[in-house]
CSV table of C-alpha atoms in Angstrom, one decimal:
chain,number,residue,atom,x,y,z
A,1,UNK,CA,66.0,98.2,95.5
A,2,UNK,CA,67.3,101.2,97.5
A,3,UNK,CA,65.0,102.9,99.9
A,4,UNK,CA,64.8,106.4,98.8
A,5,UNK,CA,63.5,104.7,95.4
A,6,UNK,CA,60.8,102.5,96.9
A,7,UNK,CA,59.5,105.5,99.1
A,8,UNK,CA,59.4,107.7,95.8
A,9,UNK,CA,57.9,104.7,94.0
A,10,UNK,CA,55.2,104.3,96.8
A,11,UNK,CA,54.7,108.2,96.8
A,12,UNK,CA,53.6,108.2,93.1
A,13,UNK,CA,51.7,105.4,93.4
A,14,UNK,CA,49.7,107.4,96.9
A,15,UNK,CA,49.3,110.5,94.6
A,16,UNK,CA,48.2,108.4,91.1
A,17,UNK,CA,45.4,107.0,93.6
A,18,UNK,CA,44.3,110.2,95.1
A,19,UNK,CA,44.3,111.7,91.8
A,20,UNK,CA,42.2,108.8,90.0
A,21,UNK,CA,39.4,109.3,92.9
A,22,UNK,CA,39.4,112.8,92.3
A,23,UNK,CA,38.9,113.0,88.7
A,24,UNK,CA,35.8,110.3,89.4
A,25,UNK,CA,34.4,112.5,91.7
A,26,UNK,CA,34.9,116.0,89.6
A,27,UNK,CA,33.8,113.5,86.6
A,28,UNK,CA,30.1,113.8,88.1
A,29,UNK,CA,30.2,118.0,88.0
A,30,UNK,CA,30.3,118.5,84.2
A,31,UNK,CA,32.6,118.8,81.3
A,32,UNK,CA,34.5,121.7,81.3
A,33,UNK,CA,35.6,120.3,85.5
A,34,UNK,CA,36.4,117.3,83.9
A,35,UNK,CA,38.7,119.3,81.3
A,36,UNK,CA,40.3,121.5,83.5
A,37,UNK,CA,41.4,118.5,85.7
A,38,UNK,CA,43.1,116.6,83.3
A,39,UNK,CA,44.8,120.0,81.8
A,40,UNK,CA,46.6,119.8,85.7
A,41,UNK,CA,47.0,116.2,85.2
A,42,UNK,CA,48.9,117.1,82.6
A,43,UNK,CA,51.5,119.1,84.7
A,44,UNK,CA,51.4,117.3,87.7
A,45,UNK,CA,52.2,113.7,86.4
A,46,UNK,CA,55.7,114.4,84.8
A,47,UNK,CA,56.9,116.1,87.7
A,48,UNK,CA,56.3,112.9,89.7
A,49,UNK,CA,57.7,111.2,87.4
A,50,UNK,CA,61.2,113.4,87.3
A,51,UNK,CA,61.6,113.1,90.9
A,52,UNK,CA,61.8,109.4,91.0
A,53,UNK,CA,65.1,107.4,90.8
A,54,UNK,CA,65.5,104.8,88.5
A,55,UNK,CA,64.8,101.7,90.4
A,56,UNK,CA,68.6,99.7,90.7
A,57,UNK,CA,70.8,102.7,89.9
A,58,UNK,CA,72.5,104.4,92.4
A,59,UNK,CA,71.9,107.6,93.5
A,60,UNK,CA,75.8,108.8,93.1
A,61,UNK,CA,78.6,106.8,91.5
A,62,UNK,CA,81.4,105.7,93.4
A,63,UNK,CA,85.1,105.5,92.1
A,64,UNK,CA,86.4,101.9,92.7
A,65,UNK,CA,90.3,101.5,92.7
A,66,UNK,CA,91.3,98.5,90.8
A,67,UNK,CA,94.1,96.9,92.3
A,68,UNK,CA,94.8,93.7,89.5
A,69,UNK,CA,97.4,94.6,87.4
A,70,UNK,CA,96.1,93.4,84.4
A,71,UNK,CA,92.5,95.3,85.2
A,72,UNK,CA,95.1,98.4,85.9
A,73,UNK,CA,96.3,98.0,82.6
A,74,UNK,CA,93.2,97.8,80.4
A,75,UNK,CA,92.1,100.9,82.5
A,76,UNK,CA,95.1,102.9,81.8
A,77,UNK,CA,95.0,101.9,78.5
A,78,UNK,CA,91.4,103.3,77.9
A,79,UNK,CA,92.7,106.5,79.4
A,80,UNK,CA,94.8,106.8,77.1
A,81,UNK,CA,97.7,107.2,80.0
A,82,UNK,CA,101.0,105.5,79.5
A,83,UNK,CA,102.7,105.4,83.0
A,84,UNK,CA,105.7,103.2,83.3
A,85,UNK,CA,106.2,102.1,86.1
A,86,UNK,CA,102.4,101.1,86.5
A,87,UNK,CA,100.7,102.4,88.9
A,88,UNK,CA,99.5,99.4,91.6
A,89,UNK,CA,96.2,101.0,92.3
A,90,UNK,CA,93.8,103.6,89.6
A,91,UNK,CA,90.5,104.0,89.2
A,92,UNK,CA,88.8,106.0,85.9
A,93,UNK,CA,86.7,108.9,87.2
A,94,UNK,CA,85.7,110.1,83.8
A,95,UNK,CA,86.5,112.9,82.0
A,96,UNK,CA,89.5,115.3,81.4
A,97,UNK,CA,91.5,118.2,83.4
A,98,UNK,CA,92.4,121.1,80.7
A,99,UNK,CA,95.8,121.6,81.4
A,100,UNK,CA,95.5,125.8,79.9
A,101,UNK,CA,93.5,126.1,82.7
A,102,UNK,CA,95.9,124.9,84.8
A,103,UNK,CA,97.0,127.9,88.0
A,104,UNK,CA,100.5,128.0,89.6
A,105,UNK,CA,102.3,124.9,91.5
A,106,UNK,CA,102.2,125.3,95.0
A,107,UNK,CA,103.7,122.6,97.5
A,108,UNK,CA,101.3,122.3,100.7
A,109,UNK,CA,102.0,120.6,104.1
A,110,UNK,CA,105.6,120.2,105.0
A,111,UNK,CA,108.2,122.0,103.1
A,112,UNK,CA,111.9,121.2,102.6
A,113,UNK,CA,114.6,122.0,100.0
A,114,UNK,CA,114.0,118.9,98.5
A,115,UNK,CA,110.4,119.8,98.4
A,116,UNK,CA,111.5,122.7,96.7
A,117,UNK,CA,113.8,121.3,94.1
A,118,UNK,CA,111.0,118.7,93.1
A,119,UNK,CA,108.8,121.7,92.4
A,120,UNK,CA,110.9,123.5,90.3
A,121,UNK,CA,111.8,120.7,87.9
A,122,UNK,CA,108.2,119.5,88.3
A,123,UNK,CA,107.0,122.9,86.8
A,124,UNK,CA,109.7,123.1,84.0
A,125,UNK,CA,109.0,119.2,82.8
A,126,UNK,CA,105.2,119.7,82.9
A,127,UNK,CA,105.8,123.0,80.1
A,128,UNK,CA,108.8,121.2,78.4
A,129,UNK,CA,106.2,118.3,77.9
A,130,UNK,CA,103.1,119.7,77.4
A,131,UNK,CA,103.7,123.0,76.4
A,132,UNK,CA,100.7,123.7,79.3
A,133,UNK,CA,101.3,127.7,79.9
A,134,UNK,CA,100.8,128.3,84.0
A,135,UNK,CA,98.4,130.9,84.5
A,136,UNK,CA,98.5,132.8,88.0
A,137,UNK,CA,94.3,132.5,88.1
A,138,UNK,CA,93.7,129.3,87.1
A,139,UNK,CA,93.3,125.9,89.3
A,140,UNK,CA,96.5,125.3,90.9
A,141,UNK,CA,98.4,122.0,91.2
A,142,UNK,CA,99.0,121.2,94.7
A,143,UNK,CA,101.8,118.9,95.4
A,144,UNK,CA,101.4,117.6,99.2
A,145,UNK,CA,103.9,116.4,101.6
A,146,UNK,CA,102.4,114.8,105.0
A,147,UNK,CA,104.8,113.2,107.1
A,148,UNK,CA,102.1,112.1,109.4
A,149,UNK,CA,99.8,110.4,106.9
A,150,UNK,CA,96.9,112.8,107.3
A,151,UNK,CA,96.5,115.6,104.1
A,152,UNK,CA,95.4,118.9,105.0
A,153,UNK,CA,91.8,120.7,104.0
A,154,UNK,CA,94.0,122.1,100.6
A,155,UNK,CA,94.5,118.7,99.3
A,156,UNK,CA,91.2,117.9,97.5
A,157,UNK,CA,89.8,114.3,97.2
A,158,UNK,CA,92.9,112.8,98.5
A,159,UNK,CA,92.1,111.1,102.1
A,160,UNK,CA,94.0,109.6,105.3
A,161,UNK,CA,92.9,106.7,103.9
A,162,UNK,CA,94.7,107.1,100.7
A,163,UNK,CA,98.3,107.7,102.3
A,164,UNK,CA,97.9,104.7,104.8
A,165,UNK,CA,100.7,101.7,104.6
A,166,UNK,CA,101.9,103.3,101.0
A,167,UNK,CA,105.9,103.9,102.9
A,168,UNK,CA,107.9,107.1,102.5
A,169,UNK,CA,108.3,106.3,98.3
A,170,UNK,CA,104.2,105.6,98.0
A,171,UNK,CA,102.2,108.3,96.6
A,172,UNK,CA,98.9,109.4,95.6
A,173,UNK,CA,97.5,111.3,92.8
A,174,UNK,CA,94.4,112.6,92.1
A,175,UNK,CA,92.8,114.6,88.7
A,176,UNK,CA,89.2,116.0,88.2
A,177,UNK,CA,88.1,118.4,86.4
A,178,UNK,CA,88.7,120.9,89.2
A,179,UNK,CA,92.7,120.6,89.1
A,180,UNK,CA,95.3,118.5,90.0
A,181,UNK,CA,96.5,117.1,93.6
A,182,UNK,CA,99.4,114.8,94.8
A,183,UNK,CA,100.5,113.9,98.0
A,184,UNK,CA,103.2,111.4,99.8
A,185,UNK,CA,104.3,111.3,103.0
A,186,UNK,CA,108.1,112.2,101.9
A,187,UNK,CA,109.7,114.1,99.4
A,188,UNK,CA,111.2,110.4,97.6
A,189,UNK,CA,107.4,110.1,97.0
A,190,UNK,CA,106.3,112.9,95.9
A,191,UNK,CA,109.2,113.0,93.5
A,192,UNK,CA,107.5,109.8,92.1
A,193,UNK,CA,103.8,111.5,92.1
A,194,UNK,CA,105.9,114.4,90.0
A,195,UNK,CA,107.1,112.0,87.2
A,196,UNK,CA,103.6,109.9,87.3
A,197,UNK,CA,102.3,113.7,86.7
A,198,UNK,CA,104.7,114.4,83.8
A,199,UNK,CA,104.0,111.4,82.1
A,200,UNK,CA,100.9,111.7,82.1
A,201,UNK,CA,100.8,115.2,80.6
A,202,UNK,CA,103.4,114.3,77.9
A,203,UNK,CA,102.0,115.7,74.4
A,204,UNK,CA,98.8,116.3,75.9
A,205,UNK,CA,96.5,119.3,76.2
A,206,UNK,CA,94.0,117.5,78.8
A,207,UNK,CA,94.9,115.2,81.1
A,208,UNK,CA,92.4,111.8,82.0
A,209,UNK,CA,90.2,112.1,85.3
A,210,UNK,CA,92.0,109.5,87.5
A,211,UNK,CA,93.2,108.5,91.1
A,212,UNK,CA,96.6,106.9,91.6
A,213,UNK,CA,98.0,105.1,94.5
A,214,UNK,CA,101.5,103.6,94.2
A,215,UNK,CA,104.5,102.2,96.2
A,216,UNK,CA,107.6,100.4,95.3
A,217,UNK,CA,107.4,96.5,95.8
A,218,UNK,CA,110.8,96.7,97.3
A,219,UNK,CA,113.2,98.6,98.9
A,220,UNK,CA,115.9,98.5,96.5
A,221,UNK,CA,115.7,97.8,92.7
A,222,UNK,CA,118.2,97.6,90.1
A,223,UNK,CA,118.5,96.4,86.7
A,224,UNK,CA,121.5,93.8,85.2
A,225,UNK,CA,122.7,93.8,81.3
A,226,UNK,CA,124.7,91.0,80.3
A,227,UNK,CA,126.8,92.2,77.6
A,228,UNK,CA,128.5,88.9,77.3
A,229,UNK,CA,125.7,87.2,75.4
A,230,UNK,CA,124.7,89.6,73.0
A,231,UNK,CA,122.0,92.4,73.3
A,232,UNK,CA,119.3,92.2,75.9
């Protein structure tokens, strides 16, 4: 059991006592004491009760990333969020981000004409996809480049951490119900955290509550169609 819930357990139980003797004692000084105490009993008990915590629950929940693919898969699945390639790392947060309420796209951290180009396309796909109309009040999308691994104070729920050992085409993404963040630590990522963003905003009005981390398994891939034994 955690110890803020056995000292609120073991505070209840010090003010149950206290209040037992006193209604003994008051007991002995007539009725209408007698009825007045229990009318604050009354008051006083379910507040002691509200502030206790469950006994085995914790006091906030954590996100854990799953990292088996097949794990990452039934998650993604129950999100409703069809991401090809899979992601190697998400964990469900819960809940949606409304993409009307969705503010302008602004790149944060180190800029380039790359970075540029990725926004511009980013913003057209995400309203060729989702129709989502930008909205110069609402919660921006920040799109993050961090050559040196380390996201600035902009970049919401998206950590050091995160970035480490991902390479220059890893990325990280990261929805709640706040807005939408992604960062990498090179444009070739972040143009992957773009098209993970897309997808996941394709004919959708709200997108799933989720945090991504990805890289590529290897440098280079390609794919091979024989054509000399038929279709493939």
């Amino acid at each position: 059991m955690p110890a803020d819930t056995s000292s609120n357990l073991t505070a209840s139980k010090k003010v149950g006592a206290g209040l037992f003797t006193l209604i003994r004692g008051l007991g002995r000084c007539g009725t209408s004491v007698l009825w007045l105490t229990r009318l604050v009993l009354l008051v006083l008990i379910p507040a002691c009760r509200s502030s206790n915590v469950k006994p085995g629950l914790p006091t906030s929940k954590m996100q854990v990333l799953e990292n088996n693919s097949a794990q990452v898969a039934a998650l993604l699945t129950t999100a409703d969020a069809w991401i090809m390639p899979q992601p190697k790392e998400a964990g469900l947060a819960g809940g949606s981000f409304a993409l009307k309420r969705s503010g302008p796209v602004r790149l944060v951290g180190a800029t380039s004409p790359a970075a540029e180009k990725i926004l511009h396309q980013f913003s057209a796909l995400l309203l060729e996809r989702s129709g989502a109309v930008i909205k110069p009040s609402g919660f921006p999308i920040l799109l993050g480049i961090f050559p040196d691994g380390k996201p600035d104070a902009s970049i919401k729920n998206i950590s050091a951490a995160d970035l480490q050992s991902l390479g220059p085409e890893g990325y990280v993404v990261n929805v709640d119900g706040r807005g939408i963040s992604a960062a990498a630590t090179s444009p070739a990522g972040l143009l992957h955290a773009a098209q993970t963003l897309v997808q996941l905003a394709t004919d959708k009005t709200r997108v799933p509550c989720l945090h991504i981390r990805d890289w590529p398994s290897m440098q280079y891939r390609g794919v091979m169609q024989d054509i000399s034994r038929g279709q493939v």
